[in-house]
Amino acid sequence: MAQMHQPAALSTCPSCEEPLETGDLFCGACGYDLSAVPAPPDDRPTLAINGLPPLPGSAPQGAPGSGSGGQWPVAPEVDSSDIPAPTHRSSDLPGTDSSGAELGDSGDAGVPGAGGGMPGGSAPASPTAAEPDDYPLPAPAPPGAAPAADPRTGAPTPDQAAPPAPQAPSAPPAPQAPAPAAPTPPAGTKLCVACRSGHVAPDGYCENCGHAQPRERDHMELELDAVAAVSDRGLRHHRNEDAFAISAAALPDGSPAVIAVVCDGVSSATRPDEASMAASRAADATLRAALPRGTHPQQAMHEAIIAAAEAVNALADEPTGAREHSPHQNAPACTLVSAVVTGGLLVIGWVGDSRVYWVPVDRSGPAARLTEDDSWAAQMVAAGLMSEAEAYADERAHAITGWLGADAYELEPHTASFKPDRPGVVVVCTDGLWNYAEAAEEMARAVPLDAARRPLHSAQVLVGHALDGGGHDNVTVAVLPFPAPPQGAGSA
């Protein structure tokens, strides 16, 4: 690396940096022999660097026509504050390139400012040489205007040196073929929720970023004219093992019947999510088929529970080899609770510990729980062995004694009919909700006052109530206004 050139006229001693007088041969402070300072090297840099004089034979800065080299100005000495003066920068003074021409000079004869166009053969130095990155960009000239000059040389800029010559009109360019479009994904393909560009493979992962996609059943919402349901995975479980089905049918006289079925998969069983889905669909299909034929709603409810049980039992019909490889797996199982609302009748049915609550529109009337759990706690209370508070505080409280599945001891469908004397809403839910609003009064406080007019909003509020309480289980709730409004007629 080349060292910076030392100017011939020294202002300070190179040894002790004491000030020197003009003509000193020795330093008055330390006695340093100033004649020992080496002569300037014959350096020909390609860029003007701070501390370099113009090349021999070039004009000194500010003196056109001179043939001797100019001296680099001496930096001011330290003042009384002992603060050194600022160092000169390369842009503080003009410079020359390796050929001796001014920086930025084109060197062409005939160009204003070049050596051939000024007396003395050298262009006058500008007060401050512009850095290469500081050249201003001229604005585009309007049509017919004179070309703008280059700020460095005064010459027209290359793109504006001469106006373009007029050309004869030519034929319009041939249309180019459009770029091939990206292949269209197969129908039904979903986009990744993470990168929003990759497609989701059948295994549930994004083909682009590999992100696992939320399962479709993690959160489900459905609203019909007179019924709505919401199901959520909750905050602790890795999947949603609940399922629901809502629909509407017409009775033989044309009056509407609204249906809601809610199922809760038994987590200790095999494939509980499949069991709950199969049971809810089978029960709903049976009710929609039986009610228009004139079957009494309570009898239709009984038949629906039987059909749901058969659908869950069918899931246990596995090949013999599957049982041999997993001998400790039990059959798929789930609970079921259902409600049918007509113009003046409310019919419910259940197996397990999912529940139905009645909440009147006029909250001055009492709310009620309409189902009795098939659970260890309910049996203890029914037998008079424990109070309800003691039974449900026991760790065995939620052990169910009735369910749908091939391993059930004996199927005992429960059905009941009611004729409420006032309007209200029917809340059909799994224990993921009623764990946080067990008593009928607690459930009534959680149900919005406008539930009869906004069933979907009410179902969303109730699921939120469970999630705010901890969301320890899957949460599913259906809300049915009573009586069924006329617009609920028709098949869904």
CSV table of C-alpha atoms in Angstrom, one decimal:
chain,number,residue,atom,x,y,z
A,1,MET,CA,0.0,0.0,0.0
A,2,ALA,CA,1.5,3.4,-1.1
A,3,GLN,CA,2.1,5.9,1.6
A,4,MET,CA,0.8,9.5,1.5
A,5,HIS,CA,3.4,11.9,0.0
A,6,GLN,CA,5.1,14.4,2.4
A,7,PRO,CA,5.0,18.0,1.1
A,8,ALA,CA,8.4,19.6,0.6
A,9,ALA,CA,7.7,22.7,2.7
A,10,LEU,CA,7.3,21.4,6.2
A,11,SER,CA,5.3,23.3,8.8
A,12,THR,CA,6.0,21.0,11.7
A,13,CYS,CA,8.9,18.8,12.7
A,14,PRO,CA,8.5,15.2,11.5
A,15,SER,CA,10.0,14.0,14.8
A,16,CYS,CA,8.4,16.1,17.6
A,17,GLU,CA,5.7,18.0,15.5
A,18,GLU,CA,6.9,21.3,16.8
A,19,PRO,CA,6.2,24.3,14.5
A,20,LEU,CA,9.0,25.2,12.0
A,21,GLU,CA,10.0,28.5,10.5
A,22,THR,CA,10.5,29.0,6.8
A,23,GLY,CA,14.1,28.1,5.9
A,24,ASP,CA,14.9,26.0,9.0
A,25,LEU,CA,17.4,23.2,8.4
A,26,PHE,CA,17.2,21.7,11.9
A,27,CYS,CA,14.3,21.5,14.4
A,28,GLY,CA,14.8,24.1,17.1
A,29,ALA,CA,13.2,21.7,19.7
A,30,CYS,CA,14.7,18.3,19.1
A,31,GLY,CA,17.4,19.1,16.5
A,32,TYR,CA,16.0,16.8,13.8
A,33,ASP,CA,17.9,17.2,10.5
A,34,LEU,CA,15.2,18.4,8.1
A,35,SER,CA,17.4,17.7,5.1
A,36,ALA,CA,17.0,14.0,5.9
A,37,VAL,CA,13.3,14.2,4.8
A,38,PRO,CA,13.1,11.9,1.7
A,39,ALA,CA,12.2,13.4,-1.7
A,40,PRO,CA,8.7,12.9,-3.0
A,41,PRO,CA,8.4,9.6,-4.9
A,42,ASP,CA,7.7,9.6,-8.6
A,43,ASP,CA,4.1,8.4,-8.2
A,44,ARG,CA,1.5,8.6,-10.9
A,45,PRO,CA,-1.9,7.7,-9.4
A,46,THR,CA,-5.0,7.1,-11.4
A,47,LEU,CA,-7.2,9.1,-9.0
A,48,ALA,CA,-6.6,12.4,-7.3
A,49,ILE,CA,-5.8,11.4,-3.6
A,50,ASN,CA,-5.5,13.9,-0.8
A,51,GLY,CA,-1.9,15.1,-0.5
A,52,LEU,CA,-0.8,14.6,-4.2
A,53,PRO,CA,0.3,17.6,-6.3
A,54,PRO,CA,-0.5,17.8,-10.0
A,55,LEU,CA,1.7,15.8,-12.3
A,56,PRO,CA,4.9,17.4,-13.7
A,57,GLY,CA,4.1,19.5,-16.7
A,58,SER,CA,0.5,20.1,-15.8
A,59,ALA,CA,-0.9,23.5,-15.0
A,60,PRO,CA,-1.1,24.4,-11.3
A,61,GLN,CA,-4.6,24.7,-10.0
A,62,GLY,CA,-6.0,28.1,-10.7
A,63,ALA,CA,-3.1,29.2,-13.0
A,64,PRO,CA,-3.8,28.3,-16.6
A,65,GLY,CA,-0.7,28.0,-18.8
A,66,SER,CA,1.9,27.5,-16.0
A,67,GLY,CA,4.4,24.8,-16.6
A,68,SER,CA,5.5,24.2,-13.0
A,69,GLY,CA,3.9,21.9,-10.5
A,70,GLY,CA,1.7,23.6,-7.8
A,71,GLN,CA,2.1,23.1,-4.1
A,72,TRP,CA,-0.5,21.4,-1.9
A,73,PRO,CA,-1.8,24.0,0.5
A,74,VAL,CA,-0.5,23.7,4.1
A,75,ALA,CA,-3.1,22.8,6.7
A,76,PRO,CA,-3.7,25.5,9.3
A,77,GLU,CA,-1.8,25.0,12.5
A,78,VAL,CA,-3.4,24.1,15.8
A,79,ASP,CA,-5.0,27.1,17.4
A,80,SER,CA,-5.1,28.1,21.1
A,81,SER,CA,-7.8,25.6,21.8
A,82,ASP,CA,-5.5,22.7,20.9
A,83,ILE,CA,-8.1,21.4,18.5
A,84,PRO,CA,-6.5,20.3,15.2
A,85,ALA,CA,-7.9,21.9,12.0
A,86,PRO,CA,-10.1,19.6,9.9
A,87,THR,CA,-8.3,17.5,7.4
A,88,HIS,CA,-8.7,18.3,3.7
A,89,ARG,CA,-10.8,15.9,1.6
A,90,SER,CA,-10.2,14.8,-1.9
A,91,SER,CA,-13.2,16.9,-3.0
A,92,ASP,CA,-11.8,20.1,-1.5
A,93,LEU,CA,-9.4,20.7,-4.4
A,94,PRO,CA,-9.4,19.9,-8.0
A,95,GLY,CA,-7.2,17.1,-9.3
A,96,THR,CA,-5.9,15.4,-12.4
A,97,ASP,CA,-6.1,11.9,-13.8
A,98,SER,CA,-3.1,9.7,-14.8
A,99,SER,CA,-2.7,11.5,-18.2
A,100,GLY,CA,-2.5,14.9,-16.6
A,101,ALA,CA,-6.0,16.0,-17.7
A,102,GLU,CA,-8.5,17.5,-15.4
A,103,LEU,CA,-10.8,14.9,-13.7
A,104,GLY,CA,-13.9,14.6,-15.8
A,105,ASP,CA,-12.2,16.2,-18.8
A,106,SER,CA,-13.1,14.3,-22.0
A,107,GLY,CA,-9.8,15.3,-23.6
A,108,ASP,CA,-11.4,15.7,-27.1
A,109,ALA,CA,-10.4,18.8,-29.2
A,110,GLY,CA,-13.2,21.1,-30.0
A,111,VAL,CA,-15.1,20.5,-26.8
A,112,PRO,CA,-15.4,23.6,-24.7
A,113,GLY,CA,-12.9,23.4,-21.8
A,114,ALA,CA,-10.5,21.0,-23.4
A,115,GLY,CA,-6.8,21.7,-23.9
A,116,GLY,CA,-7.2,22.4,-27.6
A,117,GLY,CA,-9.9,25.1,-27.2
A,118,MET,CA,-8.4,27.4,-24.5
A,119,PRO,CA,-5.2,29.5,-24.5
A,120,GLY,CA,-2.3,27.8,-22.8
A,121,GLY,CA,-3.5,24.3,-23.6
A,122,SER,CA,-5.2,23.7,-20.3
A,123,ALA,CA,-8.8,24.0,-19.1
A,124,PRO,CA,-9.4,26.4,-16.2
A,125,ALA,CA,-9.8,24.6,-12.9
A,126,SER,CA,-13.2,24.7,-11.2
A,127,PRO,CA,-13.5,25.8,-7.6
A,128,THR,CA,-14.5,22.3,-6.5
A,129,ALA,CA,-14.3,19.1,-8.4
A,130,ALA,CA,-17.4,17.0,-8.3
A,131,GLU,CA,-17.2,13.5,-7.1
A,132,PRO,CA,-18.2,10.8,-9.6
A,133,ASP,CA,-21.3,9.9,-7.6
A,134,ASP,CA,-22.4,13.5,-7.3
A,135,TYR,CA,-23.0,14.3,-11.0
A,136,PRO,CA,-26.4,15.8,-11.3
A,137,LEU,CA,-28.8,14.1,-13.7
A,138,PRO,CA,-30.3,16.6,-16.2
A,139,ALA,CA,-34.1,16.7,-16.6
A,140,PRO,CA,-35.4,15.4,-19.9
A,141,ALA,CA,-35.6,18.2,-22.4
A,142,PRO,CA,-39.1,19.0,-23.9
A,143,PRO,CA,-39.6,18.2,-27.6
A,144,GLY,CA,-37.8,20.7,-29.8
A,145,ALA,CA,-35.7,22.2,-27.0
A,146,ALA,CA,-31.9,22.5,-27.2
A,147,PRO,CA,-30.0,19.5,-25.9
A,148,ALA,CA,-28.9,19.8,-22.3
A,149,ALA,CA,-25.1,20.1,-21.6
A,150,ASP,CA,-23.1,17.7,-19.5
A,151,PRO,CA,-22.4,19.5,-16.1
A,152,ARG,CA,-18.8,18.2,-16.2
A,153,THR,CA,-17.7,19.1,-19.7
A,154,GLY,CA,-20.3,21.3,-21.1
A,155,ALA,CA,-20.9,18.9,-23.9
A,156,PRO,CA,-24.4,17.6,-24.8
A,157,THR,CA,-25.3,14.4,-23.0
A,158,PRO,CA,-25.1,11.2,-25.1
A,159,ASP,CA,-28.9,10.7,-25.0
A,160,GLN,CA,-29.5,14.3,-26.0
A,161,ALA,CA,-26.6,15.0,-28.4
A,162,ALA,CA,-28.8,15.4,-31.4
A,163,PRO,CA,-32.6,15.1,-31.9
A,164,PRO,CA,-33.6,11.8,-33.5
A,165,ALA,CA,-34.1,11.9,-37.2
A,166,PRO,CA,-37.6,11.6,-38.4
A,167,GLN,CA,-38.4,8.1,-39.6
A,168,ALA,CA,-41.0,6.8,-42.0
A,169,PRO,CA,-44.0,5.2,-40.3
A,170,SER,CA,-43.5,1.5,-40.0
A,171,ALA,CA,-45.9,-1.3,-39.8
A,172,PRO,CA,-47.2,-2.0,-36.3
A,173,PRO,CA,-45.2,-4.8,-34.5
A,174,ALA,CA,-46.6,-8.3,-34.7
A,175,PRO,CA,-48.5,-9.3,-31.6
A,176,GLN,CA,-46.5,-11.4,-29.3
A,177,ALA,CA,-47.8,-14.7,-28.0
A,178,PRO,CA,-48.8,-14.4,-24.4
A,179,ALA,CA,-46.6,-16.1,-21.8
A,180,PRO,CA,-47.8,-19.5,-20.8
A,181,ALA,CA,-50.0,-19.3,-17.7
A,182,ALA,CA,-49.2,-21.3,-14.6
A,183,PRO,CA,-50.9,-24.7,-14.6
A,184,THR,CA,-54.3,-24.7,-13.0
A,185,PRO,CA,-54.4,-26.8,-9.8
A,186,PRO,CA,-57.0,-29.6,-9.6
A,187,ALA,CA,-60.5,-28.6,-8.6
A,188,GLY,CA,-60.9,-28.5,-4.8
A,189,THR,CA,-57.2,-27.8,-4.2
A,190,LYS,CA,-56.6,-25.5,-1.2
A,191,LEU,CA,-54.0,-22.8,-0.7
A,192,CYS,CA,-51.6,-23.0,2.2
A,193,VAL,CA,-52.7,-20.8,5.2
A,194,ALA,CA,-49.0,-20.0,5.9
A,195,CYS,CA,-47.4,-19.0,2.6
A,196,ARG,CA,-50.7,-18.4,0.7
A,197,SER,CA,-49.1,-19.7,-2.5
A,198,GLY,CA,-48.4,-23.4,-2.2
A,199,HIS,CA,-51.1,-26.1,-2.6
A,200,VAL,CA,-52.1,-28.4,0.1
A,201,ALA,CA,-51.3,-32.1,-0.5
A,202,PRO,CA,-53.7,-34.9,0.4
A,203,ASP,CA,-51.6,-35.5,3.5
A,204,GLY,CA,-52.5,-32.1,4.9
A,205,TYR,CA,-49.1,-30.4,4.3
A,206,CYS,CA,-48.2,-27.5,2.0
A,207,GLU,CA,-46.3,-28.7,-1.1
A,208,ASN,CA,-44.4,-25.3,-1.1
A,209,CYS,CA,-43.4,-24.6,2.5
A,210,GLY,CA,-44.3,-27.9,4.2
A,211,HIS,CA,-46.6,-26.2,6.8
A,212,ALA,CA,-49.2,-28.4,8.4
A,213,GLN,CA,-52.6,-27.1,7.6
A,214,PRO,CA,-55.4,-26.7,10.2
A,215,ARG,CA,-57.9,-29.6,10.0
A,216,GLU,CA,-61.3,-28.8,8.6
A,217,ARG,CA,-62.9,-29.9,11.9
A,218,ASP,CA,-60.8,-27.7,14.1
A,219,HIS,CA,-63.5,-25.0,13.9
A,220,MET,CA,-66.8,-25.5,12.2
A,221,GLU,CA,-69.9,-23.2,11.9
A,222,LEU,CA,-73.2,-23.7,10.1
A,223,GLU,CA,-76.4,-21.6,10.1
A,224,LEU,CA,-79.8,-22.4,8.7
A,225,ASP,CA,-83.0,-20.3,9.0
A,226,ALA,CA,-83.9,-21.5,12.4
A,227,VAL,CA,-80.9,-23.3,13.8
A,228,ALA,CA,-77.1,-22.7,14.1
A,229,ALA,CA,-74.2,-24.7,15.4
A,230,VAL,CA,-70.5,-24.1,16.2
A,231,SER,CA,-67.8,-26.6,17.0
A,232,ASP,CA,-64.2,-25.9,18.1
A,233,ARG,CA,-61.2,-28.0,18.9
A,234,GLY,CA,-60.6,-26.1,22.2
A,235,LEU,CA,-57.3,-25.1,23.6
A,236,ARG,CA,-55.9,-28.4,24.9
A,237,HIS,CA,-56.7,-31.2,22.4
A,238,HIS,CA,-54.8,-31.9,19.2
A,239,ARG,CA,-57.9,-32.5,17.2
A,240,ASN,CA,-61.7,-32.0,17.3
A,241,GLU,CA,-63.5,-35.2,18.2
A,242,ASP,CA,-67.0,-33.6,18.3
A,243,ALA,CA,-69.4,-33.5,15.4
A,244,PHE,CA,-72.8,-32.0,14.7
A,245,ALA,CA,-75.6,-32.1,12.0
A,246,ILE,CA,-78.4,-29.5,11.7
A,247,SER,CA,-81.2,-29.5,9.2
A,248,ALA,CA,-84.9,-28.8,8.7
A,249,ALA,CA,-87.8,-31.0,7.4
A,250,ALA,CA,-91.5,-30.5,6.8
A,251,LEU,CA,-94.2,-32.4,8.7
A,252,PRO,CA,-97.1,-33.9,6.8
A,253,ASP,CA,-99.2,-30.8,7.4
A,254,GLY,CA,-96.4,-28.6,6.0
A,255,SER,CA,-95.3,-27.2,9.3
A,256,PRO,CA,-91.6,-27.0,9.9
A,257,ALA,CA,-89.5,-29.3,12.1
A,258,VAL,CA,-85.9,-28.2,12.9
A,259,ILE,CA,-83.3,-30.8,13.8
A,260,ALA,CA,-80.0,-30.6,15.7
A,261,VAL,CA,-77.7,-33.6,16.5
A,262,VAL,CA,-74.5,-33.2,18.6
A,263,CYS,CA,-72.0,-36.0,19.2
A,264,ASP,CA,-68.9,-36.2,21.4
A,265,GLY,CA,-66.2,-38.8,20.6
A,266,VAL,CA,-65.0,-41.0,23.5
A,267,SER,CA,-61.2,-40.1,23.6
A,268,SER,CA,-60.2,-43.4,25.2
A,269,ALA,CA,-61.7,-45.3,22.2
A,270,THR,CA,-60.2,-45.8,18.8
A,271,ARG,CA,-61.1,-43.2,16.1
A,272,PRO,CA,-63.5,-41.2,18.2
A,273,ASP,CA,-63.6,-38.4,15.6
A,274,GLU,CA,-64.9,-40.9,13.0
A,275,ALA,CA,-67.5,-42.3,15.5
A,276,SER,CA,-69.0,-38.9,16.2
A,277,MET,CA,-69.2,-37.9,12.6
A,278,ALA,CA,-70.8,-41.2,11.6
A,279,ALA,CA,-73.4,-41.0,14.4
A,280,SER,CA,-74.4,-37.4,13.7
A,281,ARG,CA,-74.9,-38.0,10.0
A,282,ALA,CA,-76.9,-41.2,10.6
A,283,ALA,CA,-79.2,-39.7,13.2
A,284,ASP,CA,-79.9,-36.6,11.1
A,285,ALA,CA,-80.7,-38.6,8.0
A,286,THR,CA,-83.1,-40.9,9.9
A,287,LEU,CA,-85.0,-37.9,11.4
A,288,ARG,CA,-85.2,-36.1,8.0
A,289,ALA,CA,-86.6,-39.2,6.4
A,290,ALA,CA,-89.1,-40.2,9.2
A,291,LEU,CA,-90.7,-36.9,10.1
A,292,PRO,CA,-92.2,-36.1,6.6
A,293,ARG,CA,-93.8,-39.6,6.7
A,294,GLY,CA,-95.8,-38.7,9.8
A,295,THR,CA,-93.8,-40.6,12.3
A,296,HIS,CA,-94.2,-39.1,15.8
A,297,PRO,CA,-91.1,-37.0,16.6
A,298,GLN,CA,-90.4,-39.0,19.7
A,299,GLN,CA,-90.6,-42.3,17.9
A,300,ALA,CA,-88.4,-40.8,15.1
A,301,MET,CA,-85.9,-39.7,17.7
A,302,HIS,CA,-85.7,-43.3,19.1
A,303,GLU,CA,-85.1,-44.7,15.6
A,304,ALA,CA,-82.5,-42.1,14.9
A,305,ILE,CA,-80.4,-43.1,18.0
A,306,ILE,CA,-80.7,-46.8,16.9
A,307,ALA,CA,-79.4,-45.9,13.4
A,308,ALA,CA,-76.6,-43.8,14.9
A,309,ALA,CA,-75.5,-46.7,17.1
A,310,GLU,CA,-75.5,-49.1,14.1
A,311,ALA,CA,-73.3,-46.6,12.1
A,312,VAL,CA,-70.7,-46.5,14.9
A,313,ASN,CA,-70.8,-50.3,15.3
A,314,ALA,CA,-70.0,-50.6,11.7
A,315,LEU,CA,-66.7,-48.8,12.2
A,316,ALA,CA,-65.5,-51.7,14.4
A,317,ASP,CA,-65.9,-54.2,11.6
A,318,GLU,CA,-62.1,-54.3,10.8
A,319,PRO,CA,-60.1,-57.1,9.2
A,320,THR,CA,-59.0,-59.8,11.5
A,321,GLY,CA,-55.4,-58.8,10.9
A,322,ALA,CA,-55.9,-55.3,12.2
A,323,ARG,CA,-57.2,-56.6,15.5
A,324,GLU,CA,-54.2,-59.0,15.7
A,325,HIS,CA,-51.7,-56.1,15.3
A,326,SER,CA,-53.6,-53.9,17.8
A,327,PRO,CA,-55.2,-56.2,20.3
A,328,HIS,CA,-55.5,-53.5,23.0
A,329,GLN,CA,-57.5,-51.1,20.9
A,330,ASN,CA,-61.2,-50.9,21.7
A,331,ALA,CA,-64.1,-50.1,19.3
A,332,PRO,CA,-64.9,-46.5,18.2
A,333,ALA,CA,-67.4,-44.9,20.5
A,334,CYS,CA,-69.2,-41.6,21.1
A,335,THR,CA,-72.1,-39.9,22.9
A,336,LEU,CA,-75.2,-38.4,21.2
A,337,VAL,CA,-77.8,-35.7,22.1
A,338,SER,CA,-80.4,-34.5,19.7
A,339,ALA,CA,-83.4,-32.1,19.6
A,340,VAL,CA,-86.4,-31.7,17.3
A,341,VAL,CA,-88.3,-28.4,17.5
A,342,THR,CA,-91.8,-28.0,15.8
A,343,GLY,CA,-94.5,-25.4,16.2
A,344,GLY,CA,-95.5,-26.5,19.6
A,345,LEU,CA,-93.5,-29.6,20.5
A,346,LEU,CA,-89.9,-30.1,21.7
A,347,VAL,CA,-88.5,-33.6,21.5
A,348,ILE,CA,-85.1,-34.6,22.8
A,349,GLY,CA,-83.0,-37.8,22.8
A,350,TRP,CA,-79.6,-38.8,24.2
A,351,VAL,CA,-77.1,-41.4,25.2
A,352,GLY,CA,-74.1,-40.3,27.3
A,353,ASP,CA,-73.4,-37.1,29.1
A,354,SER,CA,-74.0,-34.4,26.4
A,355,ARG,CA,-76.9,-32.2,27.4
A,356,VAL,CA,-80.0,-30.1,26.4
A,357,TYR,CA,-80.9,-26.9,28.2
A,358,TRP,CA,-84.1,-24.8,28.0
A,359,VAL,CA,-83.7,-21.0,28.3
A,360,PRO,CA,-86.8,-18.8,28.0
A,361,VAL,CA,-86.8,-15.6,26.1
A,362,ASP,CA,-88.3,-13.9,29.2
A,363,ARG,CA,-85.4,-14.5,31.7
A,364,SER,CA,-87.8,-13.9,34.6
A,365,GLY,CA,-89.0,-17.5,33.9
A,366,PRO,CA,-86.8,-20.4,35.0
A,367,ALA,CA,-84.2,-22.2,32.8
A,368,ALA,CA,-84.0,-26.0,33.0
A,369,ARG,CA,-81.7,-28.8,32.1
A,370,LEU,CA,-83.8,-31.4,30.2
A,371,THR,CA,-81.4,-34.4,30.1
A,372,GLU,CA,-79.9,-36.7,32.8
A,373,ASP,CA,-76.3,-37.8,32.3
A,374,ASP,CA,-75.3,-41.4,31.7
A,375,SER,CA,-72.3,-41.0,34.0
A,376,TRP,CA,-70.9,-42.2,37.3
A,377,ALA,CA,-71.8,-39.0,39.1
A,378,ALA,CA,-75.4,-39.1,37.9
A,379,GLN,CA,-75.7,-42.7,39.2
A,380,MET,CA,-74.3,-41.8,42.6
A,381,VAL,CA,-76.8,-39.0,42.9
A,382,ALA,CA,-79.7,-41.1,41.7
A,383,ALA,CA,-78.9,-43.8,44.2
A,384,GLY,CA,-78.8,-41.3,47.0
A,385,LEU,CA,-75.1,-42.1,47.8
A,386,MET,CA,-73.7,-38.7,47.2
A,387,SER,CA,-75.0,-35.1,46.8
A,388,GLU,CA,-74.7,-33.6,43.3
A,389,ALA,CA,-71.9,-31.3,44.4
A,390,GLU,CA,-70.0,-34.2,45.9
A,391,ALA,CA,-70.5,-36.5,43.0
A,392,TYR,CA,-69.4,-34.0,40.3
A,393,ALA,CA,-66.3,-33.0,42.4
A,394,ASP,CA,-65.1,-36.6,42.3
A,395,GLU,CA,-62.5,-37.5,39.7
A,396,ARG,CA,-64.8,-40.2,38.4
A,397,ALA,CA,-67.6,-37.8,37.8
A,398,HIS,CA,-67.3,-37.8,34.0
A,399,ALA,CA,-66.9,-41.5,33.5
A,400,ILE,CA,-69.8,-42.3,31.2
A,401,THR,CA,-72.0,-45.4,31.7
A,402,GLY,CA,-73.8,-45.2,28.4
A,403,TRP,CA,-72.4,-44.6,24.8
A,404,LEU,CA,-72.7,-45.6,21.2
A,405,GLY,CA,-70.3,-48.3,20.0
A,406,ALA,CA,-69.7,-52.0,19.7
A,407,ASP,CA,-68.3,-52.1,23.2
A,408,ALA,CA,-71.4,-50.6,24.9
A,409,TYR,CA,-72.9,-52.8,27.6
A,410,GLU,CA,-76.4,-52.3,26.4
A,411,LEU,CA,-78.0,-49.5,24.3
A,412,GLU,CA,-80.6,-47.6,26.2
A,413,PRO,CA,-81.8,-44.6,24.2
A,414,HIS,CA,-83.4,-41.8,26.3
A,415,THR,CA,-86.2,-39.7,24.7
A,416,ALA,CA,-88.5,-37.1,26.1
A,417,SER,CA,-91.2,-34.7,24.8
A,418,PHE,CA,-92.0,-31.2,26.1
A,419,LYS,CA,-94.6,-28.5,25.3
A,420,PRO,CA,-93.2,-25.2,26.5
A,421,ASP,CA,-95.8,-22.5,27.2
A,422,ARG,CA,-93.6,-19.6,26.2
A,423,PRO,CA,-90.9,-18.8,23.6
A,424,GLY,CA,-87.3,-19.6,24.3
A,425,VAL,CA,-84.1,-21.3,22.9
A,426,VAL,CA,-82.9,-24.9,23.1
A,427,VAL,CA,-79.2,-25.3,23.8
A,428,VAL,CA,-77.8,-28.7,22.7
A,429,CYS,CA,-74.1,-29.1,23.7
A,430,THR,CA,-71.3,-31.4,24.7
A,431,ASP,CA,-69.6,-31.3,28.1
A,432,GLY,CA,-66.9,-29.0,26.6
A,433,LEU,CA,-69.4,-26.2,27.1
A,434,TRP,CA,-71.5,-27.2,30.2
A,435,ASN,CA,-68.3,-27.8,32.2
A,436,TYR,CA,-68.2,-24.0,32.3
A,437,ALA,CA,-71.9,-23.5,32.8
A,438,GLU,CA,-73.2,-26.6,34.5
A,439,ALA,CA,-76.3,-25.3,36.3
A,440,ALA,CA,-79.3,-24.2,34.2
A,441,GLU,CA,-79.0,-20.7,35.7
A,442,GLU,CA,-75.4,-20.4,34.7
A,443,MET,CA,-76.2,-21.5,31.2
A,444,ALA,CA,-79.0,-18.9,31.0
A,445,ARG,CA,-76.6,-16.2,32.0
A,446,ALA,CA,-74.2,-17.2,29.3
A,447,VAL,CA,-76.8,-17.3,26.5
A,448,PRO,CA,-77.3,-13.8,24.9
A,449,LEU,CA,-80.6,-12.1,25.4
A,450,ASP,CA,-81.3,-12.0,21.6
A,451,ALA,CA,-80.5,-15.7,21.1
A,452,ALA,CA,-83.9,-16.5,19.6
A,453,ARG,CA,-83.2,-13.9,16.8
A,454,ARG,CA,-79.5,-14.6,16.4
A,455,PRO,CA,-78.8,-18.3,16.9
A,456,LEU,CA,-75.4,-18.3,15.2
A,457,HIS,CA,-74.1,-15.4,17.2
A,458,SER,CA,-75.4,-17.1,20.3
A,459,ALA,CA,-73.6,-20.3,19.5
A,460,GLN,CA,-70.4,-18.4,18.9
A,461,VAL,CA,-70.7,-16.6,22.2
A,462,LEU,CA,-71.2,-19.8,24.0
A,463,VAL,CA,-68.2,-21.4,22.4
A,464,GLY,CA,-66.2,-18.3,23.4
A,465,HIS,CA,-67.4,-18.7,26.9
A,466,ALA,CA,-65.9,-22.2,27.1
A,467,LEU,CA,-62.6,-21.1,25.5
A,468,ASP,CA,-62.4,-18.1,27.9
A,469,GLY,CA,-62.9,-20.5,30.8
A,470,GLY,CA,-60.0,-22.7,29.7
A,471,GLY,CA,-61.1,-24.7,26.7
A,472,HIS,CA,-60.0,-28.0,28.2
A,473,ASP,CA,-62.2,-30.0,25.9
A,474,ASN,CA,-63.7,-29.9,22.4
A,475,VAL,CA,-66.7,-27.6,22.4
A,476,THR,CA,-69.8,-28.0,20.3
A,477,VAL,CA,-73.2,-26.2,20.7
A,478,ALA,CA,-76.4,-25.9,18.7
A,479,VAL,CA,-79.0,-23.2,19.3
A,480,LEU,CA,-82.6,-23.7,18.2
A,481,PRO,CA,-85.3,-21.0,18.7
A,482,PHE,CA,-88.7,-22.3,20.0
A,483,PRO,CA,-91.2,-22.5,18.5
A,484,ALA,CA,-89.8,-23.2,15.0
A,485,PRO,CA,-90.4,-20.1,12.8
A,486,PRO,CA,-92.2,-20.8,9.5
A,487,GLN,CA,-89.2,-19.8,7.4
A,488,GLY,CA,-87.5,-22.9,8.8
A,489,ALA,CA,-89.6,-25.2,6.6
A,490,GLY,CA,-88.0,-27.1,3.8
A,491,SER,CA,-85.2,-29.5,3.5
A,492,ALA,CA,-81.6,-28.4,4.1
